[in-house]
Amino acid sequence: MSGNKKTKKSLKERISDALINLMSEKEFSKITINEITDAAGVNRSTWFRNFASKGEALTFKIVQLWYRWSDEHQLNRAKYTVYNAREFFNFVYEYRCFIKQVLDLGLQSTVYEAFCEVMKPQFSTGAAECYRSRLYSYGLFGLLGEWNNRGYSETPDEMVSYYNKMMGIA
């Protein structure tokens, strides 16, 4: 990654972290762009060069958390299939407090878009692979929604077991 891309990613992460910190102090809908940029130590124009909405900043953060988590667990991020849902459920469980906070705000699309981003084919593929990836993302997202509603009462292993039964995987 070039220095410029690293700098931009670092800047975006600083902005999204500022938003998350403000979320612990104030109602999400009342957080202003000025408050976020002040907390991040950047100009308003920097916000608008990097994000179109607060939801987009949260999506970015979830994607970065996933990449960091998958690197820490030495996972191959090149392709996600119906056979590696375990990583998804383990990741969600580790970050369940944050993900619950976002979902409970009614920002389901931010979480879904993050999962679509990390599960999409990493290389140019055909239509079937793109559709498969989207179906897989949406299916896992649906399970996540119910798991969240149930207060994460099942373990990640139990969720994998449910998922495997639903998918017909022994």
Tab-separated table of C-alpha atoms in Angstrom:
chain	number	residue	atom	x	y	z
A	1	MET	CA	0.000	0.000	0.000
A	2	SER	CA	1.390	3.370	-0.925
A	3	GLY	CA	2.084	6.011	1.705
A	4	ASN	CA	-0.808	8.131	0.456
A	5	LYS	CA	-3.291	5.234	0.790
A	6	LYS	CA	-1.990	4.439	4.274
A	7	THR	CA	-2.301	8.081	5.276
A	8	LYS	CA	-5.851	8.293	3.919
A	9	LYS	CA	-6.857	5.055	5.665
A	10	SER	CA	-5.333	6.294	8.923
A	11	LEU	CA	-7.163	9.597	8.588
A	12	LYS	CA	-10.467	7.857	7.880
A	13	GLU	CA	-9.958	5.622	10.877
A	14	ARG	CA	-9.254	8.626	13.095
A	15	ILE	CA	-12.486	10.240	11.925
A	16	SER	CA	-14.553	7.087	12.400
A	17	ASP	CA	-13.012	6.560	15.856
A	18	ALA	CA	-13.991	10.109	16.795
A	19	LEU	CA	-17.563	9.344	15.767
A	20	ILE	CA	-17.602	6.145	17.822
A	21	ASN	CA	-16.242	7.960	20.867
A	22	LEU	CA	-18.946	10.606	20.516
A	23	MET	CA	-21.575	7.864	20.303
A	24	SER	CA	-20.787	6.956	23.907
A	25	GLU	CA	-21.465	10.544	24.977
A	26	LYS	CA	-24.368	11.654	22.821
A	27	GLU	CA	-27.342	10.378	20.859
A	28	PHE	CA	-26.180	9.346	17.368
A	29	SER	CA	-28.711	11.485	15.482
A	30	LYS	CA	-27.594	14.572	17.398
A	31	ILE	CA	-23.883	14.180	16.653
A	32	THR	CA	-22.852	16.829	14.153
A	33	ILE	CA	-20.145	16.724	11.516
A	34	ASN	CA	-18.491	19.667	13.285
A	35	GLU	CA	-18.312	17.675	16.513
A	36	ILE	CA	-16.795	14.701	14.716
A	37	THR	CA	-14.209	16.765	12.879
A	38	ASP	CA	-13.296	18.710	16.020
A	39	ALA	CA	-12.838	15.460	17.954
A	40	ALA	CA	-10.747	14.018	15.111
A	41	GLY	CA	-8.702	17.189	14.723
A	42	VAL	CA	-9.551	17.648	11.039
A	43	ASN	CA	-11.415	20.175	8.906
A	44	ARG	CA	-15.002	19.737	7.732
A	45	SER	CA	-13.750	19.462	4.171
A	46	THR	CA	-11.693	16.429	5.207
A	47	TRP	CA	-14.874	14.738	6.426
A	48	PHE	CA	-16.661	15.376	3.140
A	49	ARG	CA	-13.675	14.184	1.085
A	50	ASN	CA	-13.813	10.864	2.901
A	51	PHE	CA	-17.405	10.165	3.933
A	52	ALA	CA	-20.877	10.941	2.680
A	53	SER	CA	-22.595	10.055	5.955
A	54	LYS	CA	-22.037	8.972	9.532
A	55	GLY	CA	-23.254	5.516	8.513
A	56	GLU	CA	-20.539	5.318	5.873
A	57	ALA	CA	-17.932	6.112	8.542
A	58	LEU	CA	-19.266	3.248	10.671
A	59	THR	CA	-19.212	0.879	7.689
A	60	PHE	CA	-15.587	1.830	7.083
A	61	LYS	CA	-14.750	1.109	10.729
A	62	ILE	CA	-16.412	-2.325	10.685
A	63	VAL	CA	-14.469	-3.237	7.543
A	64	GLN	CA	-11.205	-2.127	9.176
A	65	LEU	CA	-12.025	-4.108	12.317
A	66	TRP	CA	-12.666	-7.185	10.160
A	67	TYR	CA	-9.386	-6.822	8.260
A	68	ARG	CA	-7.444	-6.345	11.477
A	69	TRP	CA	-9.219	-9.280	13.152
A	70	SER	CA	-8.695	-11.586	10.175
A	71	ASP	CA	-5.011	-10.656	10.027
A	72	GLU	CA	-4.627	-11.335	13.762
A	73	HIS	CA	-6.248	-14.749	13.259
A	74	GLN	CA	-4.202	-15.442	10.110
A	75	LEU	CA	-7.240	-15.912	7.905
A	76	ASN	CA	-7.160	-15.914	4.150
A	77	ARG	CA	-9.233	-12.911	3.114
A	78	ALA	CA	-9.097	-13.820	-0.555
A	79	LYS	CA	-12.444	-15.634	-0.662
A	80	TYR	CA	-15.345	-16.388	1.635
A	81	THR	CA	-17.588	-19.329	0.984
A	82	VAL	CA	-20.472	-21.124	2.669
A	83	TYR	CA	-17.873	-23.260	4.429
A	84	ASN	CA	-16.146	-20.581	6.490
A	85	ALA	CA	-18.987	-18.976	8.428
A	86	ARG	CA	-17.136	-19.766	11.662
A	87	GLU	CA	-14.895	-16.735	11.146
A	88	PHE	CA	-17.902	-14.503	10.623
A	89	PHE	CA	-19.598	-15.617	13.844
A	90	ASN	CA	-16.385	-15.408	15.870
A	91	PHE	CA	-15.711	-11.886	14.596
A	92	VAL	CA	-19.252	-10.729	15.336
A	93	TYR	CA	-19.138	-12.233	18.806
A	94	GLU	CA	-15.883	-10.478	19.625
A	95	TYR	CA	-17.291	-7.110	18.497
A	96	ARG	CA	-20.903	-7.785	19.531
A	97	CYS	CA	-21.188	-4.728	21.799
A	98	PHE	CA	-20.235	-2.352	19.003
A	99	ILE	CA	-22.269	-4.191	16.362
A	100	LYS	CA	-25.289	-4.305	18.683
A	101	GLN	CA	-24.967	-0.565	19.265
A	102	VAL	CA	-24.982	0.091	15.515
A	103	LEU	CA	-27.863	-2.311	14.821
A	104	ASP	CA	-29.909	-0.960	17.707
A	105	LEU	CA	-29.596	2.521	16.192
A	106	GLY	CA	-31.414	1.178	13.123
A	107	LEU	CA	-28.249	1.340	11.020
A	108	GLN	CA	-28.503	-2.202	9.654
A	109	SER	CA	-27.403	-1.086	6.210
A	110	THR	CA	-24.033	0.064	7.563
A	111	VAL	CA	-23.347	-3.396	8.975
A	112	TYR	CA	-24.649	-5.172	5.875
A	113	GLU	CA	-22.546	-3.024	3.538
A	114	ALA	CA	-19.460	-3.763	5.631
A	115	PHE	CA	-20.046	-7.500	5.363
A	116	CYS	CA	-20.673	-7.239	1.628
A	117	GLU	CA	-17.376	-5.383	1.311
A	118	VAL	CA	-15.326	-7.999	3.154
A	119	MET	CA	-17.065	-10.978	1.577
A	120	LYS	CA	-17.089	-9.826	-2.017
A	121	PRO	CA	-14.805	-11.604	-4.437
A	122	GLN	CA	-11.373	-10.008	-4.206
A	123	PHE	CA	-10.561	-10.504	-7.864
A	124	SER	CA	-12.465	-10.069	-11.088
A	125	THR	CA	-14.987	-12.884	-11.304
A	126	GLY	CA	-18.091	-13.765	-13.189
A	127	ALA	CA	-21.672	-12.890	-12.384
A	128	ALA	CA	-22.377	-16.197	-10.616
A	129	GLU	CA	-19.591	-15.614	-8.083
A	130	CYS	CA	-20.782	-12.067	-7.434
A	131	TYR	CA	-24.358	-13.249	-6.854
A	132	ARG	CA	-23.143	-16.078	-4.628
A	133	SER	CA	-21.129	-13.645	-2.542
A	134	ARG	CA	-24.107	-11.303	-2.125
A	135	LEU	CA	-26.427	-14.186	-1.176
A	136	TYR	CA	-23.903	-15.444	1.363
A	137	SER	CA	-23.485	-11.949	2.836
A	138	TYR	CA	-27.210	-11.420	3.120
A	139	GLY	CA	-27.833	-14.843	4.645
A	140	LEU	CA	-25.210	-14.306	7.325
A	141	PHE	CA	-26.524	-10.810	7.925
A	142	GLY	CA	-30.020	-12.235	8.452
A	143	LEU	CA	-28.701	-14.668	11.048
A	144	LEU	CA	-26.779	-11.831	12.685
A	145	GLY	CA	-29.979	-9.787	12.982
A	146	GLU	CA	-31.756	-12.556	14.851
A	147	TRP	CA	-28.683	-13.344	16.952
A	148	ASN	CA	-28.536	-9.677	17.935
A	149	ASN	CA	-32.262	-9.676	18.771
A	150	ARG	CA	-31.699	-12.715	20.999
A	151	GLY	CA	-28.887	-10.941	22.853
A	152	TYR	CA	-26.138	-13.179	21.449
A	153	SER	CA	-27.408	-15.952	23.717
A	154	GLU	CA	-25.909	-18.636	21.486
A	155	THR	CA	-22.175	-19.178	21.189
A	156	PRO	CA	-20.441	-18.715	17.849
A	157	ASP	CA	-20.107	-22.509	17.621
A	158	GLU	CA	-23.862	-22.922	18.115
A	159	MET	CA	-24.479	-20.355	15.388
A	160	VAL	CA	-22.158	-22.237	13.045
A	161	SER	CA	-24.067	-25.424	13.811
A	162	TYR	CA	-27.410	-23.747	12.993
A	163	TYR	CA	-25.952	-22.252	9.854
A	164	ASN	CA	-24.467	-25.547	8.677
A	165	LYS	CA	-27.820	-27.330	9.190
A	166	MET	CA	-29.620	-24.627	7.217
A	167	MET	CA	-27.062	-24.824	4.408
A	168	GLY	CA	-27.092	-28.624	4.327
A	169	ILE	CA	-23.441	-28.833	5.349
A	170	ALA	CA	-22.642	-31.882	7.460
